[in-house]
Amino acid sequence: SAVISQKPSRDICQRGTSLTIQCQVDSQVTMMFWYRQQPGQSLTLIATANQGSEATYESGFVIDKFPISRPNLTFSTLTVSNMSPEDSSIYLCSERPGDTQYFGPGTRLTVL
Amino acid sequence: GENVEQHPSTLSVQEGDSAVIKCTYSDSASNYFPWYKQELGKRPQLIIDIRSNVGEKKDQRIAVTLNKTAKHFSLHITETQPEDSAVYFCAASRGGSYIPTFGRGTSLIVHP
């Protein structure tokens, strides 16, 4: 399995501000993934973070709202920009060494 | 793209009973089917998976069956215990660089 850590584990933010979430994995991987899980819902892929190139965003998610950095093969950040209460959710970092998706502990974000 | 349907959304059983969660998928090229367990406030964790060249796989009290012809797969938990209470997600993937598609989740409640 994979060892994945995220910071912060939770945060409460004001409307209109931005939050950057950090993700660290224990092995070098080509792709890292960012998911959103709204309360009581399934896992929705936001984007795939590729080292050395632009992130690939899923339908409904845009770079201006969710900019992603991938400076090396073990680290990535996701920023949630200009937040609104609708952004309140759990954000999960993920990696896939092989076919299996492994998830970080998540960042629980509350926007007031 | 792939579409995964999962049923039921909620399942309530008595301790010691069996529980069955069913998923169907649409992409006949999918060949990897993982199941995840997510306890309250925790990350989704892989509990068992099956590949399309196998019809059934067991691990102690849990088993997964796959019917490729009908494009459905199921999770079976026997002798349920209160610690089995969680949300369970199925997923389907073509493997390799393909990102898995997740079902909507089943909330399993095991009453002591």
PDB file of C-alpha atoms in Angstrom, chain A:
ATOM      1  CA  SER A   1       0.000   0.000   0.000  1.00  0.00           C
ATOM      2  CA  ALA A   2       0.968   3.684  -0.153  1.00  0.00           C
ATOM      3  CA  VAL A   3       1.758   6.175   2.601  1.00  0.00           C
ATOM      4  CA  ILE A   4       0.086   9.512   1.884  1.00  0.00           C
ATOM      5  CA  SER A   5      -0.062  12.544   4.161  1.00  0.00           C
ATOM      6  CA  GLN A   6      -2.030  15.762   3.816  1.00  0.00           C
ATOM      7  CA  LYS A   7      -1.929  19.148   5.487  1.00  0.00           C
ATOM      8  CA  PRO A   8      -4.017  20.684   6.934  1.00  0.00           C
ATOM      9  CA  SER A   9      -6.342  17.978   8.208  1.00  0.00           C
ATOM     10  CA  ARG A  10      -9.137  20.512   8.564  1.00  0.00           C
ATOM     11  CA  ASP A  11      -9.730  24.211   8.288  1.00  0.00           C
ATOM     12  CA  ILE A  12     -12.488  26.772   8.638  1.00  0.00           C
ATOM     13  CA  CYS A  13     -12.223  29.614   6.161  1.00  0.00           C
ATOM     14  CA  GLN A  14     -14.038  32.784   5.302  1.00  0.00           C
ATOM     15  CA  ARG A  15     -15.874  33.314   2.046  1.00  0.00           C
ATOM     16  CA  GLY A  16     -13.667  34.825  -0.664  1.00  0.00           C
ATOM     17  CA  THR A  17     -10.369  33.547   0.691  1.00  0.00           C
ATOM     18  CA  SER A  18      -8.157  30.735  -0.651  1.00  0.00           C
ATOM     19  CA  LEU A  19      -6.718  27.613   0.958  1.00  0.00           C
ATOM     20  CA  THR A  20      -3.781  25.521  -0.237  1.00  0.00           C
ATOM     21  CA  ILE A  21      -3.745  21.830   0.642  1.00  0.00           C
ATOM     22  CA  GLN A  22      -0.478  19.925   0.595  1.00  0.00           C
ATOM     23  CA  CYS A  23      -0.014  16.253  -0.216  1.00  0.00           C
ATOM     24  CA  GLN A  24       3.110  14.159   0.300  1.00  0.00           C
ATOM     25  CA  VAL A  25       3.532  10.552  -0.855  1.00  0.00           C
ATOM     26  CA  ASP A  26       6.243   8.115   0.160  1.00  0.00           C
ATOM     27  CA  SER A  27       7.284   6.940  -3.292  1.00  0.00           C
ATOM     28  CA  GLN A  28       7.888   8.629  -6.619  1.00  0.00           C
ATOM     29  CA  VAL A  29       4.802   8.475  -8.824  1.00  0.00           C
ATOM     30  CA  THR A  30       4.068   9.955 -12.230  1.00  0.00           C
ATOM     31  CA  MET A  31       0.490  10.897 -11.461  1.00  0.00           C
ATOM     32  CA  MET A  32      -1.183  12.153  -8.317  1.00  0.00           C
ATOM     33  CA  PHE A  33      -4.892  12.787  -8.080  1.00  0.00           C
ATOM     34  CA  TRP A  34      -7.182  15.185  -6.248  1.00  0.00           C
ATOM     35  CA  TYR A  35     -10.712  14.168  -5.284  1.00  0.00           C
ATOM     36  CA  ARG A  36     -13.606  15.952  -3.639  1.00  0.00           C
ATOM     37  CA  GLN A  37     -16.096  14.195  -1.389  1.00  0.00           C
ATOM     38  CA  GLN A  38     -19.121  16.236  -0.450  1.00  0.00           C
ATOM     39  CA  PRO A  39     -21.050  15.212   2.668  1.00  0.00           C
ATOM     40  CA  GLY A  40     -22.670  11.820   2.217  1.00  0.00           C
ATOM     41  CA  GLN A  41     -21.511  11.594  -1.391  1.00  0.00           C
ATOM     42  CA  SER A  42     -19.130   9.542  -3.472  1.00  0.00           C
ATOM     43  CA  LEU A  43     -15.638  10.414  -4.622  1.00  0.00           C
ATOM     44  CA  THR A  44     -15.431  12.943  -7.461  1.00  0.00           C
ATOM     45  CA  LEU A  45     -12.167  13.377  -9.337  1.00  0.00           C
ATOM     46  CA  ILE A  46     -11.119  17.028  -9.624  1.00  0.00           C
ATOM     47  CA  ALA A  47      -7.897  16.644 -11.580  1.00  0.00           C
ATOM     48  CA  THR A  48      -4.824  14.564 -12.275  1.00  0.00           C
ATOM     49  CA  ALA A  49      -1.536  16.225 -11.342  1.00  0.00           C
ATOM     50  CA  ASN A  50       1.299  15.337 -13.680  1.00  0.00           C
ATOM     51  CA  GLN A  51       4.885  16.107 -12.814  1.00  0.00           C
ATOM     52  CA  GLY A  52       6.385  18.515 -15.318  1.00  0.00           C
ATOM     53  CA  SER A  53       3.174  19.404 -17.105  1.00  0.00           C
ATOM     54  CA  GLU A  54      -0.194  21.069 -16.570  1.00  0.00           C
ATOM     55  CA  ALA A  55      -2.783  19.260 -14.501  1.00  0.00           C
ATOM     56  CA  THR A  56      -5.652  17.586 -16.342  1.00  0.00           C
ATOM     57  CA  TYR A  57      -9.048  18.731 -15.047  1.00  0.00           C
ATOM     58  CA  GLU A  58     -12.318  16.818 -15.111  1.00  0.00           C
ATOM     59  CA  SER A  59     -15.519  18.272 -16.465  1.00  0.00           C
ATOM     60  CA  GLY A  60     -16.902  20.879 -14.086  1.00  0.00           C
ATOM     61  CA  PHE A  61     -13.560  21.819 -12.561  1.00  0.00           C
ATOM     62  CA  VAL A  62     -11.332  24.648 -13.826  1.00  0.00           C
ATOM     63  CA  ILE A  63      -7.773  25.706 -13.192  1.00  0.00           C
ATOM     64  CA  ASP A  64      -8.700  29.201 -12.019  1.00  0.00           C
ATOM     65  CA  LYS A  65     -10.775  27.759  -9.199  1.00  0.00           C
ATOM     66  CA  PHE A  66      -8.547  24.775  -8.338  1.00  0.00           C
ATOM     67  CA  PRO A  67      -4.943  25.539  -9.323  1.00  0.00           C
ATOM     68  CA  ILE A  68      -2.616  22.587  -8.805  1.00  0.00           C
ATOM     69  CA  SER A  69       1.134  22.420  -8.472  1.00  0.00           C
ATOM     70  CA  ARG A  70       3.349  19.343  -8.869  1.00  0.00           C
ATOM     71  CA  PRO A  71       6.935  20.437  -8.269  1.00  0.00           C
ATOM     72  CA  ASN A  72       8.352  16.898  -7.913  1.00  0.00           C
ATOM     73  CA  LEU A  73       7.375  13.222  -7.982  1.00  0.00           C
ATOM     74  CA  THR A  74       6.344  13.017  -4.316  1.00  0.00           C
ATOM     75  CA  PHE A  75       4.522  16.289  -3.661  1.00  0.00           C
ATOM     76  CA  SER A  76       1.495  18.198  -4.913  1.00  0.00           C
ATOM     77  CA  THR A  77      -0.697  21.068  -3.785  1.00  0.00           C
ATOM     78  CA  LEU A  78      -4.322  21.923  -4.505  1.00  0.00           C
ATOM     79  CA  THR A  79      -5.586  25.449  -3.944  1.00  0.00           C
ATOM     80  CA  VAL A  80      -9.278  26.158  -3.494  1.00  0.00           C
ATOM     81  CA  SER A  81      -9.650  29.771  -4.644  1.00  0.00           C
ATOM     82  CA  ASN A  82     -12.197  32.448  -3.885  1.00  0.00           C
ATOM     83  CA  MET A  83     -14.098  30.060  -1.663  1.00  0.00           C
ATOM     84  CA  SER A  84     -17.843  29.979  -1.129  1.00  0.00           C
ATOM     85  CA  PRO A  85     -19.901  27.813   1.267  1.00  0.00           C
ATOM     86  CA  GLU A  86     -20.509  25.403  -1.647  1.00  0.00           C
ATOM     87  CA  ASP A  87     -16.813  24.506  -1.498  1.00  0.00           C
ATOM     88  CA  SER A  88     -17.267  22.996   1.957  1.00  0.00           C
ATOM     89  CA  SER A  89     -16.192  19.421   1.450  1.00  0.00           C
ATOM     90  CA  ILE A  90     -13.470  16.877   2.080  1.00  0.00           C
ATOM     91  CA  TYR A  91     -10.559  17.063  -0.340  1.00  0.00           C
ATOM     92  CA  LEU A  92      -8.518  13.905  -0.792  1.00  0.00           C
ATOM     93  CA  CYS A  93      -5.166  13.391  -2.375  1.00  0.00           C
ATOM     94  CA  SER A  94      -4.594  10.059  -4.089  1.00  0.00           C
ATOM     95  CA  GLU A  95      -1.968   8.023  -5.861  1.00  0.00           C
ATOM     96  CA  ARG A  96      -2.120   4.835  -7.871  1.00  0.00           C
ATOM     97  CA  PRO A  97       0.962   2.607  -7.929  1.00  0.00           C
ATOM     98  CA  GLY A  98      -0.501  -0.004 -10.263  1.00  0.00           C
ATOM     99  CA  ASP A  99      -4.259  -0.383 -10.659  1.00  0.00           C
ATOM    100  CA  THR A 100      -5.288   0.408  -7.071  1.00  0.00           C
ATOM    101  CA  GLN A 101      -6.157   3.948  -5.987  1.00  0.00           C
ATOM    102  CA  TYR A 102      -4.883   4.861  -2.505  1.00  0.00           C
ATOM    103  CA  PHE A 103      -6.121   7.892  -0.625  1.00  0.00           C
ATOM    104  CA  GLY A 104      -4.696  10.378   1.813  1.00  0.00           C
ATOM    105  CA  PRO A 105      -6.479  11.144   5.104  1.00  0.00           C
ATOM    106  CA  GLY A 106      -8.316  14.097   3.577  1.00  0.00           C
ATOM    107  CA  THR A 107      -8.694  17.785   4.377  1.00  0.00           C
ATOM    108  CA  ARG A 108     -12.058  18.758   5.825  1.00  0.00           C
ATOM    109  CA  LEU A 109     -12.851  22.274   4.631  1.00  0.00           C
ATOM    110  CA  THR A 110     -15.649  24.419   6.021  1.00  0.00           C
ATOM    111  CA  VAL A 111     -16.360  27.762   4.367  1.00  0.00           C
ATOM    112  CA  LEU A 112     -18.389  30.306   6.324  1.00  0.00           C
TER     113      LEU A 112
END
